[in-house]
mmCIF file of C-alpha atoms and ligand atoms in Angstrom:
data_model
loop_
_atom_site.group_PDB
_atom_site.id
_atom_site.type_symbol
_atom_site.label_atom_id
_atom_site.label_comp_id
_atom_site.label_asym_id
_atom_site.label_seq_id
_atom_site.Cartn_x
_atom_site.Cartn_y
_atom_site.Cartn_z
ATOM 1 C CA MET O 270 0.000 0.000 0.000
ATOM 2 C CA SER O 271 1.274 3.472 -0.825
ATOM 3 C CA ARG O 272 2.071 6.146 1.781
ATOM 4 C CA LEU O 273 -0.936 7.908 3.328
ATOM 5 C CA VAL O 274 -1.272 11.600 2.502
ATOM 6 C CA ARG O 275 -3.558 14.027 4.348
ATOM 7 C CA PHE O 276 -5.296 16.841 2.536
ATOM 8 C CA GLY O 277 -8.149 19.222 3.291
ATOM 9 C CA ILE O 278 -11.440 19.513 1.472
ATOM 10 C CA SER O 279 -13.697 22.561 1.449
ATOM 11 C CA LEU O 280 -17.347 21.600 1.507
ATOM 12 C CA GLY O 281 -20.665 23.323 2.195
ATOM 13 C CA GLU O 282 -22.116 22.569 5.629
ATOM 14 C CA ASP O 283 -25.277 21.057 4.200
ATOM 15 C CA LEU O 284 -23.398 18.762 1.865
ATOM 16 C CA LEU O 285 -21.088 17.689 4.690
ATOM 17 C CA ALA O 286 -24.098 16.952 6.908
ATOM 18 C CA ARG O 287 -25.573 14.756 4.199
ATOM 19 C CA PHE O 288 -22.232 13.058 3.682
ATOM 20 C CA ASP O 289 -22.023 12.319 7.420
ATOM 21 C CA GLU O 290 -25.494 10.767 7.258
ATOM 22 C CA LEU O 291 -24.297 8.580 4.396
ATOM 23 C CA VAL O 292 -21.168 7.608 6.340
ATOM 24 C CA ALA O 293 -23.336 6.578 9.312
ATOM 25 C CA ALA O 294 -25.995 4.823 7.232
ATOM 26 C CA ARG O 295 -23.409 2.706 5.428
ATOM 27 C CA GLY O 296 -21.490 1.963 8.594
ATOM 28 C CA TYR O 297 -18.145 3.455 7.612
ATOM 29 C CA ALA O 298 -15.621 3.795 10.431
ATOM 30 C CA SER O 299 -14.707 7.315 9.309
ATOM 31 C CA ARG O 300 -15.259 9.995 6.686
ATOM 32 C CA SER O 301 -11.888 9.059 5.213
ATOM 33 C CA GLU O 302 -12.928 5.455 4.669
ATOM 34 C CA ALA O 303 -16.148 6.546 2.979
ATOM 35 C CA PHE O 304 -14.287 9.054 0.830
ATOM 36 C CA ARG O 305 -11.729 6.443 -0.274
ATOM 37 C CA ASP O 306 -14.602 4.210 -1.350
ATOM 38 C CA LEU O 307 -16.174 7.006 -3.391
ATOM 39 C CA ILE O 308 -12.863 7.704 -5.118
ATOM 40 C CA ARG O 309 -12.362 4.019 -5.922
ATOM 41 C CA ALA O 310 -15.910 3.775 -7.290
ATOM 42 C CA SER O 311 -15.152 6.690 -9.619
ATOM 43 C CA LEU O 312 -11.863 5.099 -10.680
ATOM 44 C CA VAL O 313 -13.646 1.833 -11.492
ATOM 45 C CA GLU O 314 -16.238 3.754 -13.520
ATOM 46 C CA GLU O 315 -13.382 5.375 -15.395
ATOM 47 C CA GLU O 316 -11.700 1.996 -16.023
ATOM 48 C CA TRP O 317 -14.896 0.799 -17.658
ATOM 49 C CA ARG O 318 -15.313 4.024 -19.640
ATOM 50 C CA ALA O 319 -11.707 4.006 -20.822
ATOM 51 C CA GLY O 320 -12.083 0.457 -22.091
ATOM 52 C CA GLY O 321 -9.135 -1.236 -20.392
ATOM 53 C CA GLU O 322 -9.066 -4.588 -18.635
ATOM 54 C CA VAL O 323 -11.877 -4.965 -16.121
ATOM 55 C CA ALA O 324 -13.438 -7.653 -13.975
ATOM 56 C CA GLY O 325 -17.031 -8.053 -12.949
ATOM 57 C CA ALA O 326 -20.062 -10.259 -12.730
ATOM 58 C CA ILE O 327 -23.021 -10.701 -15.020
ATOM 59 C CA THR O 328 -26.177 -11.922 -13.289
ATOM 60 C CA LEU O 329 -29.110 -13.481 -15.087
ATOM 61 C CA VAL O 330 -32.494 -14.705 -13.877
ATOM 62 C CA TYR O 331 -34.419 -16.992 -16.178
ATOM 63 C CA ASP O 332 -36.977 -19.764 -16.443
ATOM 64 C CA HIS O 333 -35.204 -23.105 -16.452
ATOM 65 C CA HIS O 334 -38.078 -24.920 -18.176
ATOM 66 C CA ARG O 335 -37.061 -23.273 -21.448
ATOM 67 C CA LYS O 336 -34.340 -25.624 -22.606
ATOM 68 C CA ASP O 337 -33.733 -23.616 -25.813
ATOM 69 C CA LEU O 338 -32.919 -20.615 -23.667
ATOM 70 C CA VAL O 339 -30.597 -22.574 -21.364
ATOM 71 C CA ASN O 340 -28.722 -23.968 -24.387
ATOM 72 C CA ARG O 341 -28.459 -20.533 -25.973
ATOM 73 C CA LEU O 342 -26.962 -19.031 -22.799
ATOM 74 C CA ALA O 343 -24.424 -21.858 -22.640
ATOM 75 C CA ASP O 344 -23.514 -21.412 -26.334
ATOM 76 C CA ILE O 345 -22.897 -17.690 -25.868
ATOM 77 C CA GLN O 346 -20.681 -18.360 -22.850
ATOM 78 C CA HIS O 347 -18.688 -21.013 -24.717
ATOM 79 C CA ASP O 348 -18.128 -18.566 -27.568
ATOM 80 C CA ALA O 349 -16.786 -16.080 -25.000
ATOM 81 C CA HIS O 350 -14.705 -18.583 -23.028
ATOM 82 C CA GLY O 351 -11.793 -16.148 -22.908
ATOM 83 C CA LEU O 352 -13.909 -13.696 -20.909
ATOM 84 C CA VAL O 353 -15.809 -16.095 -18.665
ATOM 85 C CA VAL O 354 -13.826 -16.981 -15.542
ATOM 86 C CA SER O 355 -16.496 -19.079 -13.864
ATOM 87 C CA THR O 356 -20.240 -19.551 -13.795
ATOM 88 C CA GLN O 357 -22.312 -20.263 -10.723
ATOM 89 C CA HIS O 358 -25.799 -21.633 -11.139
ATOM 90 C CA ILE O 359 -28.378 -21.335 -8.375
ATOM 91 C CA HIS O 360 -31.794 -23.026 -8.542
ATOM 92 C CA LEU O 361 -33.902 -20.260 -6.994
ATOM 93 C CA ASP O 362 -37.148 -22.221 -6.891
ATOM 94 C CA HIS O 363 -39.054 -24.756 -8.991
ATOM 95 C CA ASP O 364 -39.092 -22.482 -12.041
ATOM 96 C CA HIS O 365 -36.290 -19.971 -11.787
ATOM 97 C CA CYS O 366 -32.527 -20.050 -12.063
ATOM 98 C CA LEU O 367 -29.984 -17.409 -11.125
ATOM 99 C CA GLU O 368 -26.682 -17.481 -12.942
ATOM 100 C CA ILE O 369 -23.676 -15.472 -11.784
ATOM 101 C CA ILE O 370 -20.993 -15.253 -14.448
ATOM 102 C CA ALA O 371 -17.616 -13.942 -13.331
ATOM 103 C CA VAL O 372 -15.910 -12.155 -16.200
ATOM 104 C CA ARG O 373 -12.569 -10.576 -16.913
ATOM 105 C CA GLY O 374 -11.402 -8.844 -20.064
ATOM 106 C CA ARG O 375 -11.711 -5.679 -22.085
ATOM 107 C CA ALA O 376 -14.641 -3.547 -20.948
ATOM 108 C CA LYS O 377 -16.105 -3.397 -24.441
ATOM 109 C CA ASP O 378 -16.056 -7.192 -24.805
ATOM 110 C CA VAL O 379 -17.564 -7.750 -21.357
ATOM 111 C CA ARG O 380 -20.371 -5.281 -22.118
ATOM 112 C CA ARG O 381 -21.054 -6.980 -25.432
ATOM 113 C CA LEU O 382 -21.213 -10.375 -23.718
ATOM 114 C CA ALA O 383 -23.607 -9.041 -21.064
ATOM 115 C CA ASP O 384 -25.811 -7.488 -23.743
ATOM 116 C CA SER O 385 -25.972 -10.664 -25.780
ATOM 117 C CA LEU O 386 -26.832 -12.775 -22.709
ATOM 118 C CA ARG O 387 -29.537 -10.535 -21.294
ATOM 119 C CA SER O 388 -31.174 -9.980 -24.664
ATOM 120 C CA VAL O 389 -31.858 -13.697 -25.124
ATOM 121 C CA LYS O 390 -35.609 -14.177 -25.201
ATOM 122 C CA GLY O 391 -36.834 -15.514 -21.870
ATOM 123 C CA VAL O 392 -34.176 -13.935 -19.690
ATOM 124 C CA LEU O 393 -36.258 -12.204 -17.018
ATOM 125 C CA GLN O 394 -33.535 -10.025 -15.621
ATOM 126 C CA GLY O 395 -29.936 -9.348 -16.517
ATOM 127 C CA ALA O 396 -27.441 -7.031 -14.877
ATOM 128 C CA ILE O 397 -23.770 -6.320 -14.891
ATOM 129 C CA ASN O 398 -21.757 -5.540 -11.800
ATOM 130 C CA MET O 399 -18.808 -3.431 -12.821
ATOM 131 C CA ALA O 400 -15.903 -4.393 -10.611
ATOM 132 C CA SER O 401 -12.197 -4.016 -11.124
ATOM 133 C CA THR O 402 -9.055 -6.075 -11.486
ATOM 134 C CA GLY O 403 -7.904 -4.028 -8.485
ATOM 135 C CA LYS O 404 -4.555 -3.175 -10.033
ATOM 136 C CA LYS O 405 -5.166 0.575 -10.032
ATOM 137 C CA LEU O 406 -7.005 0.895 -6.719
ATOM 138 C CA GLY O 407 -4.176 0.487 -4.195
HETATM 139 NI NI1 NI X 751 -31.461 -24.043 -12.124
#
């Protein structure tokens, strides 16, 4: 970890009060910890925008009775085997499955994969969690 540096921030009282509420609501130990998290979240957003190497998770909810859909999702993942790190399948109930697909690769490719998975007919919900390889967050 790099050396800690202190610096001051000028902030309106109202905004600071709202920030303190956020710090408390989310259970941060200090303003600094909350602020570091906000900075890292912005850096991750920028990683995704800039199109470099990212990591994340694609989540899908779908009806498992539709075998054509299940096969299609598997085909798409096989075609993108370089991006897919692992897939976890959870049987939510009698009808529904949740799939969590861990991905790593270029942001553009990961987005394209997520779009092609969630646009398959019968997928009830699809989302992408934009995480980071962590290399630039130290
Ligand atoms: Ni299932």
